[in-house]
Coordinates of N, CA and C in Angstrom, one line a residue:
I1 N 33.8 15.2 -49.3 CA 33.9 15.1 -50.7 C 32.6 15.6 -51.2
C2 N 32.6 16.2 -52.4 CA 31.3 16.6 -53.0 C 31.3 16.2 -54.5
A3 N 30.2 15.7 -54.9 CA 30.1 15.4 -56.3 C 30.2 16.6 -57.2
L4 N 30.8 16.4 -58.4 CA 31.1 17.5 -59.3 C 29.8 18.2 -59.6
A5 N 28.7 17.5 -59.8 CA 27.5 18.1 -60.2 C 26.9 18.9 -59.1
E6 N 27.3 18.7 -57.9 CA 26.7 19.4 -56.8 C 27.4 20.8 -56.6
N7 N 28.7 20.8 -56.6 CA 29.4 22.0 -56.3 C 30.2 22.6 -57.5
D8 N 30.3 21.8 -58.6 CA 31.0 22.2 -59.8 C 32.4 22.5 -59.5
E9 N 33.1 21.7 -58.6 CA 34.5 21.9 -58.2 C 35.4 21.2 -59.2
L10 N 36.6 21.8 -59.4 CA 37.6 21.1 -60.2 C 38.5 20.4 -59.3
P11 N 39.4 19.5 -59.8 CA 40.4 18.9 -59.0 C 41.3 19.9 -58.4
S12 N 41.6 19.7 -57.1 CA 42.5 20.7 -56.4 C 43.8 20.9 -57.1
A13 N 44.3 19.9 -57.8 CA 45.6 20.0 -58.5 C 45.5 20.9 -59.7
Y14 N 44.3 21.2 -60.2 CA 44.2 22.0 -61.4 C 44.4 23.5 -61.0
N15 N 45.4 24.2 -61.5 CA 45.7 25.6 -61.1 C 45.4 26.6 -62.2
G16 N 44.9 26.1 -63.4 CA 44.4 27.1 -64.4 C 45.4 27.7 -65.3
D17 N 46.7 27.4 -65.1 CA 47.8 28.0 -65.9 C 48.3 27.1 -67.0
K18 N 47.6 26.0 -67.2 CA 48.0 25.0 -68.3 C 46.8 24.7 -69.1
D19 N 47.0 24.2 -70.3 CA 45.9 23.7 -71.1 C 45.4 22.4 -70.5
A20 N 44.0 22.4 -70.4 CA 43.4 21.2 -69.7 C 42.2 20.8 -70.5
T21 N 41.9 19.4 -70.4 CA 40.7 18.9 -70.9 C 40.0 18.2 -69.7
I22 N 38.8 18.6 -69.4 CA 38.0 18.1 -68.3 C 36.7 17.4 -68.8
K23 N 36.5 16.2 -68.4 CA 35.3 15.5 -68.7 C 34.7 15.0 -67.4
G24 N 33.3 15.0 -67.4 CA 32.7 14.5 -66.2 C 31.3 13.9 -66.5
L25 N 30.9 13.0 -65.6 CA 29.6 12.3 -65.8 C 29.0 12.2 -64.4
Y26 N 27.7 12.5 -64.2 CA 27.0 12.4 -62.9 C 25.7 11.8 -63.1
A27 N 25.3 10.8 -62.3 CA 24.0 10.2 -62.3 C 23.4 10.0 -60.9
S28 N 22.1 10.0 -60.8 CA 21.5 9.8 -59.5 C 20.2 9.0 -59.7
Y29 N 20.0 8.1 -58.7 CA 18.8 7.2 -58.7 C 18.2 7.1 -57.4
P30 N 16.9 7.3 -57.3 CA 16.2 7.1 -56.0 C 16.1 5.7 -55.6
L31 N 16.5 5.3 -54.3 CA 16.4 4.0 -53.9 C 15.0 3.6 -53.4
P32 N 14.6 2.4 -53.5 CA 13.3 2.0 -53.2 C 13.1 1.9 -51.6
V33 N 14.1 1.9 -50.9 CA 14.0 1.8 -49.4 C 14.2 3.2 -48.8
G34 N 13.1 3.7 -48.2 CA 13.2 5.0 -47.5 C 13.4 6.1 -48.5
E35 N 13.6 7.3 -48.0 CA 13.8 8.5 -48.8 C 15.3 8.6 -49.0
A36 N 15.9 7.8 -49.8 CA 17.3 7.7 -50.1 C 17.6 7.8 -51.6
N37 N 18.8 8.4 -51.9 CA 19.3 8.5 -53.2 C 20.7 7.9 -53.4
L38 N 20.9 7.3 -54.5 CA 22.2 6.7 -54.8 C 22.7 7.5 -56.0
S39 N 23.9 8.1 -55.9 CA 24.5 8.9 -57.0 C 25.9 8.4 -57.2
G40 N 26.3 8.5 -58.5 CA 27.7 8.2 -58.9 C 28.2 9.2 -59.8
Y41 N 29.5 9.4 -59.8 CA 30.2 10.4 -60.7 C 31.6 9.9 -61.1
Y42 N 31.9 10.5 -62.3 CA 33.3 10.2 -62.8 C 33.8 11.5 -63.4
L43 N 35.1 11.8 -63.0 CA 35.7 13.0 -63.5 C 37.1 12.6 -64.0
R44 N 37.4 13.2 -65.2 CA 38.8 13.0 -65.8 C 39.3 14.3 -66.2
A45 N 40.4 14.8 -65.6 CA 41.0 16.0 -66.0 C 42.5 15.7 -66.5
V46 N 42.8 16.3 -67.6 CA 44.2 16.1 -68.2 C 44.8 17.4 -68.5
E47 N 45.9 17.7 -67.9 CA 46.6 19.0 -68.1 C 47.9 18.7 -68.9
N48 N 48.2 19.6 -69.8 CA 49.4 19.5 -70.6 C 50.4 20.7 -70.3
D49 N 51.6 20.3 -70.0 CA 52.6 21.3 -69.8 C 53.1 21.8 -71.1
P50 N 53.8 23.0 -71.2 CA 54.3 23.5 -72.4 C 55.1 22.4 -73.2
N51 N 55.8 21.5 -72.4 CA 56.4 20.3 -72.9 C 55.3 19.3 -73.1
K52 N 54.9 19.0 -74.3 CA 53.7 18.1 -74.5 C 54.0 16.7 -74.0
D53 N 55.2 16.4 -73.7 CA 55.5 15.0 -73.3 C 55.1 14.8 -71.8
L54 N 54.8 15.9 -71.1 CA 54.5 15.9 -69.7 C 53.0 16.1 -69.6
R55 N 52.3 15.2 -68.9 CA 50.9 15.3 -68.7 C 50.5 15.0 -67.3
D56 N 49.5 15.7 -66.7 CA 49.0 15.5 -65.4 C 47.6 14.9 -65.5
V57 N 47.4 13.7 -65.2 CA 46.1 13.0 -65.4 C 45.5 12.8 -64.0
N58 N 44.2 13.2 -63.9 CA 43.5 13.0 -62.6 C 42.2 12.4 -62.9
N59 N 42.0 11.1 -62.4 CA 40.7 10.4 -62.5 C 40.1 10.3 -61.2
V60 N 38.8 10.5 -61.1 CA 38.1 10.4 -59.8 C 36.8 9.6 -60.1
L61 N 36.6 8.5 -59.4 CA 35.4 7.7 -59.6 C 34.8 7.5 -58.2
G62 N 33.5 7.9 -58.0 CA 32.9 7.8 -56.7 C 31.4 7.6 -56.7
F63 N 30.9 7.3 -55.5 CA 29.5 7.1 -55.3 C 29.0 7.7 -54.0
K64 N 27.8 8.0 -53.8 CA 27.3 8.6 -52.6 C 25.9 8.1 -52.4
V65 N 25.6 7.8 -51.1 CA 24.2 7.4 -50.7 C 23.8 8.4 -49.6
D66 N 22.7 9.1 -49.7 CA 22.2 10.0 -48.7 C 20.7 9.9 -48.6
G67 N 20.1 10.1 -47.5 CA 18.7 10.0 -47.3 C 18.3 10.4 -45.9
S68 N 17.0 10.2 -45.6 CA 16.5 10.7 -44.3 C 15.3 9.7 -43.9
M69 N 15.0 9.7 -42.6 CA 13.9 8.9 -42.1 C 13.2 9.7 -41.0
E70 N 11.9 9.5 -41.0 CA 11.1 10.2 -40.0 C 10.9 9.3 -38.7
I71 N 11.7 9.6 -37.7 CA 11.6 8.8 -36.4 C 11.4 9.8 -35.3
A72 N 10.1 10.1 -35.0 CA 9.7 11.2 -34.1 C 10.0 12.5 -34.8
S73 N 11.2 12.7 -35.2 CA 11.6 13.9 -36.0 C 12.3 13.4 -37.2
T74 N 13.3 14.2 -37.7 CA 14.0 13.8 -39.0 C 15.4 13.3 -38.7
L75 N 15.7 12.2 -39.2 CA 17.1 11.6 -39.1 C 17.6 11.5 -40.5
N76 N 18.8 12.2 -40.7 CA 19.4 12.1 -42.0 C 20.8 11.4 -42.0
Y77 N 21.2 10.9 -43.1 CA 22.5 10.2 -43.1 C 23.1 10.3 -44.5
F78 N 24.4 10.1 -44.6 CA 25.1 10.1 -45.8 C 26.4 9.2 -45.8
F79 N 26.8 8.7 -46.9 CA 28.0 7.9 -47.0 C 28.5 8.2 -48.4
E80 N 29.8 8.5 -48.5 CA 30.4 8.8 -49.8 C 31.8 8.3 -49.9
Y81 N 32.2 7.6 -51.0 CA 33.5 7.1 -51.2 C 34.0 7.5 -52.7
A82 N 35.2 7.8 -52.8 CA 35.8 8.2 -54.1 C 37.2 7.6 -54.2
K83 N 37.5 7.2 -55.4 CA 38.8 6.6 -55.7 C 39.5 7.5 -56.7
Q84 N 40.8 7.8 -56.5 CA 41.6 8.7 -57.4 C 42.7 7.9 -58.0
S85 N 43.0 8.1 -59.3 CA 44.1 7.5 -59.9 C 44.6 8.4 -61.0
G86 N 45.7 8.1 -61.6 CA 46.3 8.9 -62.7 C 47.8 9.2 -62.4
D87 N 48.4 9.9 -63.4 CA 49.8 10.2 -63.3 C 50.0 11.7 -62.9
V88 N 51.0 12.0 -62.1 CA 51.4 13.3 -61.7 C 52.6 13.8 -62.6
N89 N 52.3 14.5 -63.7 CA 53.3 15.1 -64.5 C 54.1 14.1 -65.3
T90 N 54.6 13.1 -64.7 CA 55.4 12.1 -65.4 C 54.9 10.7 -64.9
T91 N 55.3 9.7 -65.6 CA 54.9 8.4 -65.2 C 55.7 7.9 -64.0
T92 N 56.6 8.7 -63.5 CA 57.4 8.2 -62.3 C 56.6 8.4 -61.0
V93 N 55.5 9.2 -61.0 CA 54.7 9.4 -59.8 C 53.3 9.2 -60.2
T94 N 52.6 8.3 -59.5 CA 51.2 8.0 -59.8 C 50.3 8.3 -58.6
R95 N 49.1 8.7 -58.9 CA 48.1 8.9 -57.9 C 47.4 7.6 -57.5
D96 N 47.3 7.4 -56.2 CA 46.7 6.1 -55.7 C 46.1 6.5 -54.4
A97 N 45.0 7.1 -54.4 CA 44.4 7.6 -53.1 C 42.9 7.4 -53.1
S98 N 42.3 7.6 -52.0 CA 40.8 7.5 -51.8 C 40.4 8.4 -50.8
A99 N 39.1 8.7 -50.8 CA 38.5 9.5 -49.8 C 37.1 8.9 -49.3
L100 N 36.9 9.0 -48.0 CA 35.7 8.5 -47.4 C 35.1 9.5 -46.5
R101 N 33.8 9.8 -46.7 CA 33.1 10.7 -45.8 C 31.7 10.1 -45.4
L102 N 31.4 10.0 -44.1 CA 30.2 9.5 -43.6 C 29.7 10.2 -42.4
G103 N 28.4 10.2 -42.2 CA 27.9 10.9 -41.0 C 26.4 10.9 -41.1
G104 N 25.8 11.7 -40.1 CA 24.4 11.8 -40.0 C 24.0 12.9 -39.1
G105 N 22.7 13.1 -39.0 CA 22.2 14.2 -38.1 C 20.8 14.0 -37.7
Y106 N 20.3 14.8 -36.8 CA 19.0 14.6 -36.2 C 18.4 16.0 -36.0
K107 N 17.1 16.2 -36.5 CA 16.5 17.5 -36.3 C 15.1 17.3 -35.6
T108 N 14.8 18.1 -34.6 CA 13.6 18.0 -33.9 C 13.1 19.3 -33.3
E109 N 11.9 19.3 -32.7 CA 11.4 20.5 -32.0 C 11.3 20.2 -30.6
L110 N 11.9 21.0 -29.7 CA 11.8 20.8 -28.3 C 10.9 21.9 -27.7
A111 N 10.0 21.5 -26.8 CA 9.1 22.4 -26.1 C 9.9 23.5 -25.4
S112 N 9.5 24.7 -25.5 CA 10.1 25.9 -24.9 C 11.5 26.2 -25.4
L113 N 12.1 25.4 -26.3 CA 13.4 25.7 -26.8 C 13.3 26.1 -28.3
G114 N 12.6 25.3 -29.1 CA 12.5 25.6 -30.5 C 13.2 24.5 -31.3
A115 N 13.5 24.8 -32.5 CA 14.1 23.8 -33.4 C 15.6 23.5 -33.1
V116 N 15.9 22.2 -32.9 CA 17.3 21.8 -32.6 C 17.8 20.8 -33.6
A117 N 19.1 21.0 -34.0 CA 19.7 20.1 -35.0 C 21.1 19.7 -34.5
V118 N 21.5 18.5 -34.6 CA 22.8 18.0 -34.4 C 23.3 17.2 -35.5
E119 N 24.6 17.2 -35.8 CA 25.2 16.4 -36.9 C 26.6 16.1 -36.6
G120 N 27.0 14.9 -37.0 CA 28.4 14.5 -36.9 C 28.9 13.9 -38.2
S121 N 30.2 14.0 -38.5 CA 30.7 13.4 -39.7 C 32.2 13.1 -39.6
Y122 N 32.6 12.1 -40.4 CA 34.0 11.7 -40.4 C 34.5 11.7 -41.8
L123 N 35.7 12.3 -42.0 CA 36.3 12.4 -43.3 C 37.7 11.8 -43.3
S124 N 38.1 11.0 -44.2 CA 39.4 10.4 -44.3 C 39.9 10.5 -45.8
M125 N 41.0 11.2 -46.0 CA 41.6 11.3 -47.3 C 43.1 10.8 -47.3
S126 N 43.3 9.6 -47.9 CA 44.7 9.0 -47.8 C 44.9 8.2 -49.0
G127 N 46.2 7.7 -49.0 CA 46.6 6.9 -50.2 C 47.5 5.8 -49.9
D128 N 48.5 5.6 -50.7 CA 49.5 4.6 -50.5 C 50.1 4.6 -49.1
D129 N 50.5 3.5 -48.5 CA 51.0 3.4 -47.2 C 52.4 3.9 -47.0
G130 N 53.0 4.4 -48.0 CA 54.4 4.9 -47.9 C 55.5 4.0 -48.3
K131 N 55.2 2.7 -48.6 CA 56.2 1.8 -49.0 C 56.8 2.1 -50.4
D132 N 56.0 2.8 -51.2 CA 56.5 3.2 -52.5 C 56.5 4.7 -52.6
A133 N 57.7 5.3 -52.6 CA 57.9 6.7 -52.6 C 57.4 7.4 -53.9
K134 N 57.1 6.6 -54.9 CA 56.6 7.2 -56.1 C 55.1 7.3 -56.2
K135 N 54.4 7.1 -55.1 CA 52.9 7.2 -55.0 C 52.5 8.5 -54.3
Q136 N 51.5 9.2 -54.8 CA 51.0 10.4 -54.1 C 50.0 9.9 -53.1
K137 N 50.2 10.2 -51.8 CA 49.5 9.6 -50.7 C 48.3 10.4 -50.2
A138 N 48.1 11.6 -50.7 CA 46.9 12.4 -50.3 C 45.9 12.4 -51.4
Y139 N 44.6 12.5 -51.0 CA 43.5 12.6 -52.0 C 43.4 14.0 -52.4
T140 N 43.6 14.3 -53.7 CA 43.5 15.7 -54.2 C 42.5 15.7 -55.4
G141 N 41.5 14.9 -55.4 CA 40.6 14.8 -56.5 C 39.6 16.0 -56.5
I142 N 38.3 15.7 -56.3 CA 37.3 16.7 -56.1 C 37.4 17.3 -54.7
L143 N 37.4 18.6 -54.7 CA 37.6 19.3 -53.4 C 36.6 18.9 -52.4
P144 N 37.0 18.6 -51.2 CA 36.1 18.2 -50.1 C 35.1 19.4 -49.8
S145 N 34.0 19.0 -49.2 CA 33.0 20.1 -48.8 C 33.3 20.4 -47.4
Y146 N 34.1 21.4 -47.1 CA 34.4 21.9 -45.8 C 33.3 22.9 -45.3
N147 N 32.4 22.5 -44.5 CA 31.3 23.4 -44.1 C 31.7 24.1 -42.8
Y148 N 32.6 23.5 -42.0 CA 32.9 24.1 -40.7 C 34.3 24.4 -40.5
F149 N 35.2 24.3 -41.5 CA 36.6 24.5 -41.3 C 37.0 25.9 -41.7
S150 N 36.3 26.9 -41.3 CA 36.5 28.3 -41.9 C 37.9 28.8 -41.6
A151 N 38.3 28.9 -40.4 CA 39.6 29.5 -40.1 C 40.8 28.7 -40.7
M152 N 40.7 27.4 -40.6 CA 41.8 26.5 -41.1 C 41.9 26.8 -42.6
L153 N 40.9 26.9 -43.4 CA 41.0 27.1 -44.8 C 41.3 28.5 -45.2
T154 N 40.7 29.5 -44.5 CA 40.9 30.9 -44.9 C 42.4 31.3 -44.7
E155 N 42.9 30.9 -43.6 CA 44.3 31.3 -43.3 C 45.4 30.4 -43.9
G156 N 44.9 29.2 -44.4 CA 45.9 28.3 -45.1 C 46.8 27.6 -44.1
V157 N 46.3 27.4 -42.9 CA 47.2 26.8 -41.9 C 47.5 25.3 -42.3
I158 N 46.4 24.7 -42.8 CA 46.6 23.4 -43.4 C 46.1 23.4 -44.8
A159 N 47.0 23.2 -45.8 CA 46.6 23.2 -47.2 C 46.8 21.7 -47.7
L160 N 46.0 21.4 -48.7 CA 46.1 20.0 -49.2 C 47.6 19.7 -49.7
E161 N 48.3 20.7 -50.2 CA 49.6 20.4 -50.6 C 50.6 20.1 -49.5
D162 N 50.2 20.6 -48.2 CA 51.0 20.3 -47.1 C 50.9 18.8 -46.6
I163 N 49.9 18.1 -47.0 CA 49.7 16.8 -46.6 C 49.7 15.8 -47.7
E164 N 50.4 16.1 -48.8 CA 50.5 15.2 -49.9 C 51.1 13.9 -49.6
D165 N 52.0 13.8 -48.6 CA 52.6 12.6 -48.2 C 52.0 11.9 -46.9
T166 N 51.0 12.5 -46.4 CA 50.4 12.0 -45.1 C 48.9 11.7 -45.2
G167 N 48.2 12.5 -45.9 CA 46.7 12.4 -45.9 C 46.1 13.1 -44.8
L168 N 44.8 13.2 -44.7 CA 44.1 14.0 -43.7 C 42.9 13.2 -43.2
K169 N 42.6 13.3 -41.9 CA 41.4 12.8 -41.3 C 40.8 14.0 -40.5
A170 N 39.5 14.0 -40.5 CA 38.8 15.1 -39.7 C 37.5 14.5 -39.1
L171 N 37.3 14.8 -37.8 CA 36.1 14.4 -37.1 C 35.3 15.7 -36.7
N172 N 34.1 15.8 -37.2 CA 33.4 17.0 -37.0 C 32.0 16.8 -36.3
L173 N 31.8 17.7 -35.3 CA 30.5 17.6 -34.5 C 30.0 19.1 -34.5
N174 N 28.7 19.2 -34.8 CA 28.1 20.6 -34.8 C 26.6 20.5 -34.4
G175 N 26.1 21.6 -34.0 CA 24.7 21.7 -33.7 C 24.2 23.1 -33.8
S176 N 22.9 23.2 -33.9 CA 22.2 24.5 -34.0 C 20.9 24.5 -33.2
I177 N 20.5 25.7 -32.9 CA 19.2 25.9 -32.2 C 18.5 27.2 -32.7
S178 N 17.3 27.1 -32.9 CA 16.5 28.3 -33.3 C 15.5 28.6 -32.2
P179 N 15.8 29.4 -31.2 CA 14.9 29.6 -30.1 C 13.6 30.2 -30.4
D180 N 12.5 29.7 -29.8 CA 11.2 30.3 -30.1 C 11.1 31.7 -29.6
A181 N 11.9 32.0 -28.5 CA 11.9 33.4 -28.0 C 12.6 34.4 -28.8
L182 N 13.4 33.9 -29.8 CA 14.2 34.8 -30.7 C 13.8 34.5 -32.1
E183 N 12.7 35.1 -32.6 CA 12.2 34.7 -33.9 C 13.1 35.1 -35.0
G184 N 13.4 34.1 -35.9 CA 14.3 34.4 -37.0 C 15.8 34.2 -36.7
V185 N 16.1 33.9 -35.5 CA 17.5 33.7 -35.1 C 17.9 32.2 -35.0
T186 N 19.1 31.9 -35.5 CA 19.6 30.5 -35.4 C 21.1 30.6 -34.9
L187 N 21.4 29.9 -33.8 CA 22.7 29.9 -33.2 C 23.3 28.5 -33.4
G188 N 24.6 28.6 -33.8 CA 25.3 27.3 -34.1 C 26.6 27.2 -33.5
F189 N 27.1 25.9 -33.3 CA 28.4 25.6 -32.7 C 29.0 24.4 -33.5
G190 N 30.3 24.5 -33.8 CA 30.9 23.4 -34.5 C 32.3 23.1 -33.9
Y191 N 32.7 21.9 -33.9 CA 34.0 21.5 -33.4 C 34.6 20.4 -34.4
T192 N 35.8 20.6 -34.8 CA 36.5 19.7 -35.7 C 37.9 19.4 -35.2
K193 N 38.2 18.1 -35.2 CA 39.5 17.6 -34.9 C 40.2 17.1 -36.1
F194 N 41.5 17.6 -36.4 CA 42.2 17.2 -37.6 C 43.4 16.3 -37.2
T195 N 43.6 15.2 -37.9 CA 44.8 14.4 -37.7 C 45.3 14.0 -39.1
S196 N 46.6 13.6 -39.2 CA 47.1 13.1 -40.4 C 46.9 11.6 -40.5
A197 N 46.7 11.1 -41.7 CA 46.5 9.7 -41.9 C 47.7 8.9 -41.6
E198 N 48.9 9.5 -41.8 CA 50.2 8.8 -41.4 C 50.9 9.8 -40.5
K199 N 51.8 9.2 -39.7 CA 52.6 10.0 -38.7 C 53.5 10.9 -39.4
I200 N 53.7 12.1 -38.8 CA 54.6 13.1 -39.4 C 55.8 13.2 -38.4
T201 N 57.0 13.2 -39.0 CA 58.2 13.3 -38.2 C 58.4 14.7 -37.7
V202 N 58.4 15.0 -36.4 CA 58.7 16.3 -35.8 C 59.8 16.1 -34.8
G203 N 61.0 16.6 -35.2 CA 62.1 16.4 -34.4 C 62.5 14.9 -34.3
A204 N 62.5 14.4 -33.1 CA 62.8 13.0 -32.9 C 61.6 12.1 -32.8
D205 N 60.4 12.8 -32.8 CA 59.2 12.0 -32.6 C 58.3 12.0 -33.8
K206 N 57.3 11.2 -33.8 CA 56.3 11.1 -34.9 C 55.0 11.5 -34.3
K207 N 54.3 12.5 -35.0 CA 53.1 13.1 -34.5 C 52.0 13.0 -35.6
D208 N 50.8 13.0 -35.1 CA 49.7 13.0 -36.1 C 48.6 14.1 -35.8
D209 N 48.8 14.8 -34.7 CA 47.8 15.8 -34.3 C 48.0 17.1 -35.1
L210 N 47.1 17.4 -36.0 CA 47.2 18.7 -36.8 C 46.5 19.9 -36.2
G211 N 45.6 19.6 -35.3 CA 45.0 20.7 -34.6 C 43.5 20.6 -34.5
S212 N 42.8 21.6 -34.0 CA 41.3 21.6 -33.9 C 40.8 23.0 -34.2
E213 N 39.5 23.0 -34.5 CA 38.9 24.3 -34.7 C 37.5 24.3 -34.1
I214 N 37.2 25.5 -33.5 CA 35.8 25.8 -33.0 C 35.2 26.9 -33.8
D215 N 34.0 26.7 -34.2 CA 33.2 27.7 -35.0 C 31.9 28.0 -34.3
L216 N 31.7 29.3 -34.2 CA 30.4 29.9 -33.6 C 29.7 30.7 -34.7
T217 N 28.4 30.4 -34.8 CA 27.7 31.1 -35.9 C 26.4 31.7 -35.3
C218 N 25.9 32.7 -35.9 CA 24.7 33.4 -35.6 C 24.0 33.9 -36.8
G219 N 22.8 33.4 -37.1 CA 22.1 33.8 -38.3 C 20.8 34.5 -38.0
Y220 N 20.4 35.4 -38.8 CA 19.1 36.1 -38.5 C 18.4 36.2 -39.9
K221 N 17.2 35.7 -39.9 CA 16.3 35.7 -41.1 C 15.4 36.9 -41.0
Y222 N 15.8 38.0 -41.7 CA 15.0 39.2 -41.6 C 13.6 39.1 -42.2
N223 N 13.6 38.5 -43.4 CA 12.4 38.2 -44.1 C 12.7 37.0 -45.1
D224 N 11.8 36.7 -46.0 CA 12.0 35.6 -46.9 C 13.1 35.9 -47.9
K225 N 13.5 37.1 -48.0 CA 14.5 37.5 -49.0 C 15.9 37.9 -48.4
T226 N 15.9 38.1 -47.2 CA 17.1 38.7 -46.6 C 17.6 37.9 -45.3
N227 N 18.9 37.6 -45.3 CA 19.5 36.9 -44.2 C 20.8 37.6 -43.8
I228 N 21.1 37.6 -42.5 CA 22.3 38.1 -42.0 C 23.0 37.0 -41.2
D229 N 24.3 36.7 -41.6 CA 25.0 35.7 -40.9 C 26.4 36.2 -40.3
L230 N 26.7 35.7 -39.1 CA 27.9 36.1 -38.4 C 28.6 34.8 -38.0
T231 N 29.9 34.7 -38.4 CA 30.7 33.5 -38.1 C 32.0 33.9 -37.4
Y232 N 32.3 33.2 -36.3 CA 33.6 33.4 -35.7 C 34.3 32.0 -35.6
A233 N 35.5 31.8 -36.2 CA 36.2 30.6 -36.2 C 37.6 30.7 -35.6
R234 N 38.0 29.7 -34.8 CA 39.3 29.7 -34.2 C 40.0 28.4 -34.4
F235 N 41.1 28.4 -35.1 CA 41.9 27.1 -35.3 C 43.1 27.1 -34.3
S236 N 43.3 26.0 -33.6 CA 44.5 25.8 -32.7 C 45.3 24.7 -33.3
P237 N 46.6 25.0 -33.6 CA 47.4 23.9 -34.2 C 47.8 22.8 -33.2
G238 N 48.0 21.6 -33.8 CA 48.5 20.5 -33.0 C 50.0 20.4 -33.0
D239 N 50.5 19.4 -32.4 CA 52.0 19.2 -32.3 C 52.6 18.8 -33.6
A240 N 51.8 18.4 -34.6 CA 52.4 18.0 -35.9 C 52.2 19.0 -37.0
T241 N 51.6 20.2 -36.7 CA 51.3 21.2 -37.7 C 52.6 21.9 -38.1
Q242 N 52.8 21.9 -39.4 CA 54.1 22.5 -40.0 C 53.9 23.9 -40.4
K243 N 53.4 24.8 -39.5 CA 53.3 26.2 -39.9 C 53.7 27.0 -38.7
D244 N 54.8 26.7 -38.1 CA 55.4 27.4 -37.0 C 54.4 27.5 -35.8
G245 N 53.5 26.6 -35.7 CA 52.6 26.7 -34.6 C 51.6 27.8 -34.5
D246 N 51.4 28.5 -35.6 CA 50.5 29.7 -35.6 C 49.1 29.3 -35.5
S247 N 48.3 30.0 -34.7 CA 46.9 29.9 -34.6 C 46.3 30.7 -35.7
A248 N 45.0 30.5 -36.0 CA 44.3 31.3 -37.0 C 42.9 31.6 -36.5
S249 N 42.4 32.8 -36.8 CA 41.0 33.1 -36.4 C 40.4 33.8 -37.6
M250 N 39.1 33.8 -37.6 CA 38.3 34.5 -38.7 C 37.0 35.0 -38.1
L251 N 36.7 36.2 -38.5 CA 35.4 36.8 -38.2 C 34.8 37.3 -39.5
K252 N 33.6 36.8 -39.8 CA 32.9 37.1 -41.1 C 31.5 37.5 -40.8
C253 N 31.1 38.5 -41.4 CA 29.7 39.0 -41.4 C 29.2 39.0 -42.9
Q254 N 28.0 38.4 -43.1 CA 27.5 38.3 -44.5 C 26.1 38.7 -44.5
L255 N 25.7 39.5 -45.5 CA 24.4 39.9 -45.8 C 24.0 39.4 -47.1
V256 N 22.9 38.6 -47.2 CA 22.4 38.0 -48.4 C 21.0 38.4 -48.6
T257 N 20.7 39.0 -49.8 CA 19.4 39.4 -50.1 C 19.0 39.0 -51.5
K258 N 17.8 38.7 -51.8 CA 17.3 38.3 -53.1 C 16.5 39.4 -53.7
F259 N 16.6 39.6 -55.0 CA 15.8 40.6 -55.7 C 14.9 39.9 -56.7

C-alpha cells in the first residue's frame, strides 16, 4: 500500500471515464522513539455515472509507521494498514476490505564484498469472508506499491479485477550487493510468492497458489547525474491462476539522466 501523498495514486477502481470528486488528507508526525515516523491518510473518491442515481463511493483510511535503527549497520522497518469502505455503483454491493503490509530490511558493509542489503515484506489485501455475496472482497483502494512484481503487472497475468472475490497475499524477499571490485554497479535479486486470500475453485478442487516471480536487476551509476538500469523478470503461474496457465517475462533497460 502507499499513502496518497507519497505516490499520488488514485483508487484502482477509478477509470477516468466518469465525473469524479476526489478528496484526500495526509499527515505525518515524528515519533519520540528512534528514527520513526507515524503517518495517516484519508481518501474519498466519488464517481457519478451518466445516470446520476448511481454512484461509486470509495473511502480509504489508513496509517503507516516506518523507521530505522543503527545496530552495527542500518535496520529499517515499516508497518501499514488501510481500511476501505463505500458503495460499488449501487447500494446492493458494498466495499468492506482492508490491506496490511509489513516488513523490514538490513544494510551493511562487508569486507571484500561491498555494500549488502536484504529486505522482506508481507502484503495482504482481502475483505469479507464470503458469507455475504453482496460484499466486495478485494482491497481496491490506493494502489499497492509493487516494487518487484514487474512481469506480473506488465503482462497483466494477475490483475486486481481478477481477484475481486478472493483477495491477494504476497510474500517478497529481495537483496542487493554493490561489489567494491565493480565501482558504480549494483546487482539485485527478488522473489515473490502470490496466493489468494480465499480458495479458488479450479475444476473439482480448491486452490490458492497464484504463482511466483523472480526478478534480476543490474544498475550502473555512471556519474551523479546518469544511471543505467537493466531488469529481467519472470512470472510462473500457480495452479489457481485463471489465465490459461501462461507464463510472463519482461526485459527492461532504462537510462535516466538529469539536466
